[in-house]
XYZ file of C-alpha atoms in Angstrom:
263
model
C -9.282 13.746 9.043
C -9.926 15.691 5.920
C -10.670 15.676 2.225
C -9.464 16.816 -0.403
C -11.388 17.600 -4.058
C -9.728 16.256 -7.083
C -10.956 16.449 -10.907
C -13.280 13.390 -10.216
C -13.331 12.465 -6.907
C -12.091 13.233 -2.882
C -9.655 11.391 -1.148
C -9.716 11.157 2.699
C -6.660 12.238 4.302
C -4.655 12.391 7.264
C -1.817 14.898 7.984
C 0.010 14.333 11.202
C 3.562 15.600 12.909
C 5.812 18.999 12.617
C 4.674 21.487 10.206
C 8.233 22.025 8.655
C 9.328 18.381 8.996
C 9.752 16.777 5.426
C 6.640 14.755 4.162
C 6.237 11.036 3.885
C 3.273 9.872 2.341
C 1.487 6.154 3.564
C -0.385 3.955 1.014
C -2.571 1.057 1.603
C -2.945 -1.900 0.700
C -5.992 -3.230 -0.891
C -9.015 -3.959 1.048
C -7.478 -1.454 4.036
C -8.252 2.366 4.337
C -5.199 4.605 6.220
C -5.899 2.844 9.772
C -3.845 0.008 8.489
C -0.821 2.419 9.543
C -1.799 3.441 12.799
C 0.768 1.203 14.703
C 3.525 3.192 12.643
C 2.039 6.786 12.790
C 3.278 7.927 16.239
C 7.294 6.648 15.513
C 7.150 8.411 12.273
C 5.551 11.200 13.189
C 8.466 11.916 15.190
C 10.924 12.826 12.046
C 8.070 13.297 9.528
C 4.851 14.927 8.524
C 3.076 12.046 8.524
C 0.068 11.799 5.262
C -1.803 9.053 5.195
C -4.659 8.567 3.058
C -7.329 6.409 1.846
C -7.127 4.828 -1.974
C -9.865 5.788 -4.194
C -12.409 3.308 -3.471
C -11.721 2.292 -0.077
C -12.236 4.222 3.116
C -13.362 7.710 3.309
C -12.665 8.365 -0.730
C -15.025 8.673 -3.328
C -16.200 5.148 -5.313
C -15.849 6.341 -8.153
C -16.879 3.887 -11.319
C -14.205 1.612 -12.071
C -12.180 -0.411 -13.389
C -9.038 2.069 -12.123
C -5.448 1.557 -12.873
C -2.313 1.888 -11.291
C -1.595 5.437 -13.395
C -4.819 6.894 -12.118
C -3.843 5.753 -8.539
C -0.955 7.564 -8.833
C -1.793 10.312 -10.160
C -4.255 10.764 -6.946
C -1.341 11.187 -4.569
C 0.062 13.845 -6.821
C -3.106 15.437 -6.754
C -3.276 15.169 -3.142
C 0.262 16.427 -2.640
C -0.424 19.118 -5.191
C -3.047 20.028 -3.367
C -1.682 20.234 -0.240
C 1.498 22.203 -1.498
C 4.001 19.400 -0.907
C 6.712 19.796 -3.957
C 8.575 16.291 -2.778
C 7.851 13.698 -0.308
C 9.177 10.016 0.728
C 6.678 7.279 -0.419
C 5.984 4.087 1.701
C 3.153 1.946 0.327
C 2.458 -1.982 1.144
C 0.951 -4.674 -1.385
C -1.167 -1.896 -4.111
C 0.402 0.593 -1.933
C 3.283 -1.091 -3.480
C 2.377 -0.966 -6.838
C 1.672 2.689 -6.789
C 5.187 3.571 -5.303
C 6.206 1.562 -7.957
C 4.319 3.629 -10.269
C 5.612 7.075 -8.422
C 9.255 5.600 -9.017
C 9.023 5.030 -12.698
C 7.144 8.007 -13.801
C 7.937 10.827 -11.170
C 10.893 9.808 -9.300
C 12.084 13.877 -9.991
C 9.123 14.107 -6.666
C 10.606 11.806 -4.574
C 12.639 12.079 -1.566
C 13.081 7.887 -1.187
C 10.636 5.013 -1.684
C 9.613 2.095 0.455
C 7.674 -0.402 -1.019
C 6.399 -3.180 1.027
C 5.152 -6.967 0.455
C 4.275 -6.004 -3.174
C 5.889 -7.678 -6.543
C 6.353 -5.510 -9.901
C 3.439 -8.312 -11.401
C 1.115 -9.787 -8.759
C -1.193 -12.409 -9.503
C -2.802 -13.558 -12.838
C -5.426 -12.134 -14.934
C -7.346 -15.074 -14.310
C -6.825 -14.982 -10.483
C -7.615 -11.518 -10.317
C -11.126 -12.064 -12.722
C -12.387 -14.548 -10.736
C -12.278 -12.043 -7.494
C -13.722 -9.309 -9.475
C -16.763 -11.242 -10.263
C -17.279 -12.913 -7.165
C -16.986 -9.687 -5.189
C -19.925 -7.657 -8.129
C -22.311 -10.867 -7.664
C -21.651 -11.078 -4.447
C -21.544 -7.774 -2.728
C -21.580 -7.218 0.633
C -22.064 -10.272 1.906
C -18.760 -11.446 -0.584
C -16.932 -8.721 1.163
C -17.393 -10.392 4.529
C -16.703 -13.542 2.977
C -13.158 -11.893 2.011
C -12.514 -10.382 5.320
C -12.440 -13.775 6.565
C -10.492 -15.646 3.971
C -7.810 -12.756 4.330
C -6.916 -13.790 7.881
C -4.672 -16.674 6.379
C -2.821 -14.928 3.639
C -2.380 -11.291 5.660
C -0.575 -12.664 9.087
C 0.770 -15.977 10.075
C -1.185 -18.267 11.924
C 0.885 -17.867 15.311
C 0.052 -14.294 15.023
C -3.520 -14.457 14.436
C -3.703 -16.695 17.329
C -1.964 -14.772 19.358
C -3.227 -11.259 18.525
C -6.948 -12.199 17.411
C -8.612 -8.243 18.675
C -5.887 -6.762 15.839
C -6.503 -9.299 13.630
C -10.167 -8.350 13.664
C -9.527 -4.708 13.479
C -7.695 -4.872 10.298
C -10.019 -7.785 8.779
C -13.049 -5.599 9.225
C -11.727 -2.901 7.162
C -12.027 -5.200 3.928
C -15.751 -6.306 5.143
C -16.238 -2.562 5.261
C -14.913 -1.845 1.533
C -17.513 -0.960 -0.809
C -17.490 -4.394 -3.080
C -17.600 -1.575 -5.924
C -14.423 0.039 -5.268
C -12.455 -3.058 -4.395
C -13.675 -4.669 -7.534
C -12.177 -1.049 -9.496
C -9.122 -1.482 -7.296
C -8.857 -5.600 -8.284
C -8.692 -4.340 -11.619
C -5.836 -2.097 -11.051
C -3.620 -4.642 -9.287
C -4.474 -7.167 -12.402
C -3.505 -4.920 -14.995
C -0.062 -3.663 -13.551
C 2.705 -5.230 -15.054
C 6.337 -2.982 -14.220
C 8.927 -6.044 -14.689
C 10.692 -4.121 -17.775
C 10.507 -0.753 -16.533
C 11.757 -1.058 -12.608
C 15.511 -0.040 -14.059
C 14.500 3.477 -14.522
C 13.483 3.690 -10.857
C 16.834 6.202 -9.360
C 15.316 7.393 -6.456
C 16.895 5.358 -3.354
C 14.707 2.596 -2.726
C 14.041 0.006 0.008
C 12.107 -3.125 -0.233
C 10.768 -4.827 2.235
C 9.481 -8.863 2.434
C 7.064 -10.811 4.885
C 8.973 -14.305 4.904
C 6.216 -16.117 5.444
C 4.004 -13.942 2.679
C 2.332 -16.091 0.572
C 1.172 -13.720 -1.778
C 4.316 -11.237 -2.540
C 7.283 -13.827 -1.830
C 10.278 -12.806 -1.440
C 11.666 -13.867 -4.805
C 9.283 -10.733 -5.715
C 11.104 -8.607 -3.677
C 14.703 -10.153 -5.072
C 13.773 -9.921 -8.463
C 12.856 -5.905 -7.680
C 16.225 -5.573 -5.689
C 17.988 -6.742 -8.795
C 15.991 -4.461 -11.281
C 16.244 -1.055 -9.265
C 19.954 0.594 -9.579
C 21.188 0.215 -5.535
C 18.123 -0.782 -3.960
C 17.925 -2.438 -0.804
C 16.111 -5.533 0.877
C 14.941 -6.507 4.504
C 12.961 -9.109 5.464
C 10.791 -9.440 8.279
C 9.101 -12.779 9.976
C 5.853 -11.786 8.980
C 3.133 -12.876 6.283
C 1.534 -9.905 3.811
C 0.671 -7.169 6.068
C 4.417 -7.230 7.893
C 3.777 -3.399 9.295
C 0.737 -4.808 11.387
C 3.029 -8.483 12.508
C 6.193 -6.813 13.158
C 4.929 -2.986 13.674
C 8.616 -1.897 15.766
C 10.929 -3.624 13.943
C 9.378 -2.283 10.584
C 8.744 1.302 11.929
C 12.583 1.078 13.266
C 13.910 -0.587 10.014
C 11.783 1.840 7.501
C 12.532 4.601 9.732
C 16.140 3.725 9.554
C 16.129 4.193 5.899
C 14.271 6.846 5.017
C 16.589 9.067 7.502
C 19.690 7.450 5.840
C 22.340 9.610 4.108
Protein backbone atom coordinates (compact mmCIF):
# COMPACT_ATOMS: atom_id res chain seq x y z
CA UNK A 1 0.00 0.00 0.00
CA UNK A 2 0.82 3.57 -0.74
CA UNK A 3 -0.39 7.11 -1.21
CA UNK A 4 -0.29 9.34 -3.37
CA UNK A 5 -0.65 13.50 -2.88
CA UNK A 6 -3.05 15.19 -5.14
CA UNK A 7 -4.07 19.08 -5.24
CA UNK A 8 -6.56 18.40 -2.31
CA UNK A 9 -6.31 15.22 -1.05
CA UNK A 10 -4.31 11.43 -1.07
CA UNK A 11 -5.62 8.48 -2.46
CA UNK A 12 -4.54 5.02 -1.14
CA UNK A 13 -3.19 2.82 -3.67
CA UNK A 14 -2.18 -0.47 -4.63
CA UNK A 15 0.23 -1.39 -7.50
CA UNK A 16 0.66 -5.07 -8.08
CA UNK A 17 2.19 -7.48 -11.07
CA UNK A 18 5.14 -7.03 -13.87
CA UNK A 19 6.74 -3.76 -14.02
CA UNK A 20 6.48 -3.50 -17.92
CA UNK A 21 3.10 -5.26 -18.18
CA UNK A 22 0.37 -2.71 -19.42
CA UNK A 23 -1.75 -1.07 -16.56
CA UNK A 24 -5.31 -1.77 -15.60
CA UNK A 25 -6.73 0.32 -13.12
CA UNK A 26 -9.69 -1.22 -10.40
CA UNK A 27 -12.49 1.07 -9.07
CA UNK A 28 -14.87 0.48 -6.33
CA UNK A 29 -17.93 0.55 -5.74
CA UNK A 30 -19.51 2.66 -3.17
CA UNK A 31 -19.34 1.81 0.39
CA UNK A 32 -16.08 -0.66 -0.54
CA UNK A 33 -12.34 0.47 -0.41
CA UNK A 34 -9.81 -1.63 -3.06
CA UNK A 35 -10.22 -5.05 -0.97
CA UNK A 36 -13.45 -5.48 -2.78
CA UNK A 37 -11.03 -6.79 -5.69
CA UNK A 38 -8.91 -9.02 -3.93
CA UNK A 39 -10.54 -12.29 -5.32
CA UNK A 40 -9.55 -10.86 -8.90
CA UNK A 41 -6.02 -9.41 -8.11
CA UNK A 42 -3.87 -12.58 -8.38
CA UNK A 43 -5.59 -13.75 -12.12
CA UNK A 44 -5.01 -10.31 -13.33
CA UNK A 45 -1.98 -9.73 -12.05
CA UNK A 46 -0.82 -12.34 -14.26
CA UNK A 47 -1.19 -10.16 -17.71
CA UNK A 48 -1.41 -6.77 -15.93
CA UNK A 49 0.00 -4.25 -13.54
CA UNK A 50 -2.59 -4.46 -11.37
CA UNK A 51 -3.72 -0.56 -9.56
CA UNK A 52 -6.20 -0.64 -7.34
CA UNK A 53 -7.19 2.14 -5.27
CA UNK A 54 -9.45 3.53 -2.78
CA UNK A 55 -12.23 6.39 -3.90
CA UNK A 56 -11.89 9.61 -2.22
CA UNK A 57 -13.81 9.16 0.82
CA UNK A 58 -13.67 5.60 1.44
CA UNK A 59 -10.75 3.52 2.58
CA UNK A 60 -7.33 4.78 3.07
CA UNK A 61 -8.12 8.30 1.02
CA UNK A 62 -8.55 11.54 2.34
CA UNK A 63 -12.45 12.69 3.44
CA UNK A 64 -12.31 15.43 2.00
CA UNK A 65 -15.62 17.89 2.40
CA UNK A 66 -18.18 16.93 0.08
CA UNK A 67 -20.66 16.78 -1.86
CA UNK A 68 -18.11 15.26 -4.83
CA UNK A 69 -19.09 14.49 -8.32
CA UNK A 70 -18.45 12.06 -10.80
CA UNK A 71 -15.87 14.71 -12.77
CA UNK A 72 -13.86 15.16 -9.63
CA UNK A 73 -13.79 11.30 -9.20
CA UNK A 74 -12.38 11.06 -12.31
CA UNK A 75 -10.19 13.34 -12.44
CA UNK A 76 -8.52 11.51 -9.21
CA UNK A 77 -7.52 8.48 -11.25
CA UNK A 78 -5.87 10.75 -13.74
CA UNK A 79 -4.14 12.29 -11.06
CA UNK A 80 -3.17 9.07 -9.71
CA UNK A 81 -2.05 7.73 -13.07
CA UNK A 82 -0.34 11.03 -13.72
CA UNK A 83 1.31 10.61 -10.86
CA UNK A 84 2.46 7.41 -11.18
CA UNK A 85 3.68 7.97 -14.89
CA UNK A 86 1.08 5.73 -16.54
CA UNK A 87 0.24 7.58 -20.10
CA UNK A 88 -2.78 4.84 -20.83
CA UNK A 89 -4.33 2.15 -18.91
CA UNK A 90 -7.53 -0.32 -19.16
CA UNK A 91 -10.32 0.79 -16.70
CA UNK A 92 -12.56 -1.78 -14.81
CA UNK A 93 -14.84 -0.18 -12.23
CA UNK A 94 -18.21 -1.80 -10.62
CA UNK A 95 -21.49 0.19 -9.53
CA UNK A 96 -19.66 4.18 -8.92
CA UNK A 97 -16.69 2.42 -10.14
CA UNK A 98 -18.99 2.26 -13.01
CA UNK A 99 -19.94 5.60 -13.25
CA UNK A 100 -16.45 6.88 -13.23
CA UNK A 101 -15.35 4.56 -16.19
CA UNK A 102 -18.20 5.97 -17.62
CA UNK A 103 -16.91 9.30 -16.97
CA UNK A 104 -13.14 8.20 -18.21
CA UNK A 105 -14.96 7.00 -21.52
CA UNK A 106 -16.72 10.18 -22.37
CA UNK A 107 -14.18 12.70 -21.50
CA UNK A 108 -10.69 10.91 -21.91
CA UNK A 109 -11.22 7.89 -23.89
CA UNK A 110 -7.71 9.27 -25.95
CA UNK A 111 -6.17 7.45 -22.18
CA UNK A 112 -7.73 4.39 -22.49
CA UNK A 113 -6.59 1.08 -23.48
CA UNK A 114 -10.43 -0.65 -23.02
CA UNK A 115 -13.14 -0.17 -20.38
CA UNK A 116 -15.09 -2.56 -18.23
CA UNK A 117 -17.80 -1.29 -16.44
CA UNK A 118 -19.64 -3.46 -14.11
CA UNK A 119 -23.30 -3.61 -12.45
CA UNK A 120 -23.56 0.20 -12.95
CA UNK A 121 -26.38 2.12 -15.22
CA UNK A 122 -25.50 5.56 -17.11
CA UNK A 123 -28.45 7.12 -14.37
CA UNK A 124 -28.79 5.17 -11.10
CA UNK A 125 -31.35 5.89 -8.72
CA UNK A 126 -33.45 9.09 -8.07
CA UNK A 127 -32.64 12.30 -6.54
CA UNK A 128 -35.06 11.57 -4.03
CA UNK A 129 -33.72 8.02 -3.32
CA UNK A 130 -30.36 9.17 -3.15
CA UNK A 131 -31.45 12.40 -0.55
CA UNK A 132 -33.03 10.36 1.70
CA UNK A 133 -29.59 8.18 2.18
CA UNK A 134 -27.60 11.26 2.41
CA UNK A 135 -29.48 12.48 5.34
CA UNK A 136 -29.97 9.43 7.10
CA UNK A 137 -26.29 8.51 6.87
CA UNK A 138 -25.18 12.77 8.31
CA UNK A 139 -27.88 12.27 11.26
CA UNK A 140 -27.04 9.12 11.70
CA UNK A 141 -23.36 8.52 11.55
CA UNK A 142 -21.71 5.72 12.55
CA UNK A 143 -24.12 3.87 13.95
CA UNK A 144 -26.28 4.55 10.30
CA UNK A 145 -23.25 3.14 8.66
CA UNK A 146 -23.65 -0.17 10.45
CA UNK A 147 -27.18 0.04 9.88
CA UNK A 148 -26.19 0.11 5.98
CA UNK A 149 -23.70 -2.61 6.16
CA UNK A 150 -26.47 -4.73 7.09
CA UNK A 151 -29.23 -3.68 4.79
CA UNK A 152 -26.58 -4.11 1.89
CA UNK A 153 -26.41 -7.88 2.37
CA UNK A 154 -29.77 -8.20 0.32
CA UNK A 155 -29.18 -5.92 -2.59
CA UNK A 156 -25.11 -6.80 -3.01
CA UNK A 157 -25.37 -10.89 -3.36
CA UNK A 158 -28.23 -13.22 -3.71
CA UNK A 159 -29.63 -14.83 -0.89
CA UNK A 160 -28.25 -18.45 -1.82
CA UNK A 161 -24.94 -16.85 -1.77
CA UNK A 162 -25.05 -15.10 1.40
CA UNK A 163 -26.17 -18.26 2.88
CA UNK A 164 -23.79 -20.12 1.56
CA UNK A 165 -20.69 -17.90 1.84
CA UNK A 166 -21.70 -15.85 5.13
CA UNK A 167 -17.45 -15.22 6.37
CA UNK A 168 -17.20 -13.25 2.67
CA UNK A 169 -20.28 -11.81 2.99
CA UNK A 170 -19.14 -10.25 6.25
CA UNK A 171 -15.82 -9.25 4.94
CA UNK A 172 -17.17 -7.13 2.26
CA UNK A 173 -20.26 -5.81 4.46
CA UNK A 174 -17.86 -4.48 7.03
CA UNK A 175 -16.11 -2.33 4.67
CA UNK A 176 -19.34 -0.03 4.33
CA UNK A 177 -19.72 -0.10 8.39
CA UNK A 178 -16.13 1.07 8.21
CA UNK A 179 -16.80 4.11 5.66
CA UNK A 180 -16.59 7.37 7.18
CA UNK A 181 -20.58 8.37 7.06
CA UNK A 182 -18.88 11.76 5.76
CA UNK A 183 -17.35 10.51 2.72
CA UNK A 184 -20.10 8.13 1.71
CA UNK A 185 -22.59 10.88 2.15
CA UNK A 186 -19.95 13.14 -0.52
CA UNK A 187 -19.82 9.97 -2.59
CA UNK A 188 -24.04 9.55 -2.41
CA UNK A 189 -23.99 12.81 -3.85
CA UNK A 190 -21.88 11.95 -6.73
CA UNK A 191 -23.82 8.84 -7.78
CA UNK A 192 -27.18 11.17 -7.52
CA UNK A 193 -26.01 13.78 -9.64
CA UNK A 194 -24.57 11.64 -12.62
CA UNK A 195 -26.74 11.52 -15.39
CA UNK A 196 -24.58 10.14 -18.91
CA UNK A 197 -27.79 8.73 -20.93
CA UNK A 198 -27.14 11.40 -23.89
CA UNK A 199 -23.55 11.35 -23.93
CA UNK A 200 -22.59 7.34 -23.80
CA UNK A 201 -22.37 7.58 -27.94
CA UNK A 202 -19.16 9.38 -27.77
CA UNK A 203 -17.66 6.56 -25.70
CA UNK A 204 -15.02 4.77 -28.80
CA UNK A 205 -12.82 3.08 -26.68
CA UNK A 206 -13.79 -0.83 -26.80
CA UNK A 207 -16.03 -1.41 -24.07
CA UNK A 208 -17.49 -4.36 -22.12
CA UNK A 209 -20.39 -4.37 -19.84
CA UNK A 210 -21.07 -6.58 -17.50
CA UNK A 211 -24.70 -7.47 -15.52
CA UNK A 212 -25.55 -9.35 -12.14
CA UNK A 213 -28.95 -11.08 -13.28
CA UNK A 214 -30.29 -11.10 -10.22
CA UNK A 215 -29.03 -7.22 -9.43
CA UNK A 216 -31.65 -5.38 -8.15
CA UNK A 217 -30.14 -2.19 -8.24
CA UNK A 218 -28.27 -1.91 -11.85
CA UNK A 219 -30.66 -4.36 -13.93
CA UNK A 220 -29.77 -5.48 -16.78
CA UNK A 221 -31.99 -3.30 -18.95
CA UNK A 222 -29.19 -0.72 -17.58
CA UNK A 223 -26.63 -2.56 -19.01
CA UNK A 224 -28.79 -3.06 -22.52
CA UNK A 225 -29.65 0.34 -22.77
CA UNK A 226 -25.56 1.15 -22.39
CA UNK A 227 -24.80 -1.72 -24.96
CA UNK A 228 -27.06 0.06 -27.38
CA UNK A 229 -25.62 3.65 -26.71
CA UNK A 230 -21.76 2.77 -26.92
CA UNK A 231 -20.56 2.20 -30.77
CA UNK A 232 -19.64 -1.94 -30.57
CA UNK A 233 -19.84 -2.53 -27.04
CA UNK A 234 -20.32 -5.74 -25.56
CA UNK A 235 -22.54 -7.49 -22.78
CA UNK A 236 -22.16 -10.57 -20.37
CA UNK A 237 -24.15 -11.48 -17.75
CA UNK A 238 -23.36 -13.29 -14.78
CA UNK A 239 -25.82 -15.17 -12.07
CA UNK A 240 -25.00 -12.84 -9.54
CA UNK A 241 -26.76 -9.79 -7.66
CA UNK A 242 -24.69 -6.16 -7.49
CA UNK A 243 -21.31 -7.05 -6.46
CA UNK A 244 -21.00 -10.02 -9.36
CA UNK A 245 -16.88 -9.92 -9.01
CA UNK A 246 -17.30 -11.10 -5.26
CA UNK A 247 -20.53 -13.99 -6.38
CA UNK A 248 -18.95 -15.21 -9.43
CA UNK A 249 -15.10 -14.09 -8.77
CA UNK A 250 -13.61 -16.95 -11.74
CA UNK A 251 -16.00 -16.66 -14.16
CA UNK A 252 -15.77 -12.74 -14.02
CA UNK A 253 -11.91 -12.65 -13.65
CA UNK A 254 -11.92 -15.28 -16.76
CA UNK A 255 -14.67 -13.36 -18.73
CA UNK A 256 -13.10 -9.65 -17.97
CA UNK A 257 -9.80 -11.09 -18.46
CA UNK A 258 -10.92 -12.48 -21.72
CA UNK A 259 -11.72 -9.10 -22.95
CA UNK A 260 -9.40 -6.88 -21.98
CA UNK A 261 -6.63 -9.26 -23.75
CA UNK A 262 -8.91 -9.37 -26.87
CA UNK A 263 -7.64 -8.15 -30.28
Amino acid sequence: MATVKLDDCELNYCLEGPVDAPVLVLSNSLGTDLHMWDAQAPAFSECFRVLRYDTRGHGGSSVTPGPYSIEQLGRDVLGLVDALGVDRFAFCGLSMGGLIGQWLGINAGERLTRLVICNTGAKIGTHEIWNERINTVLQGGEQAMRDMRDASVSRWFTPAFAQQQPLEVDCITQMIAGTSPQGYAANCAAVRDADYREQLGTIKVPTLIVCGAKDPVTTTEHGRFMQASIPGAELIELDAAHLSNVEQRNAFAKKVQAFLVSR
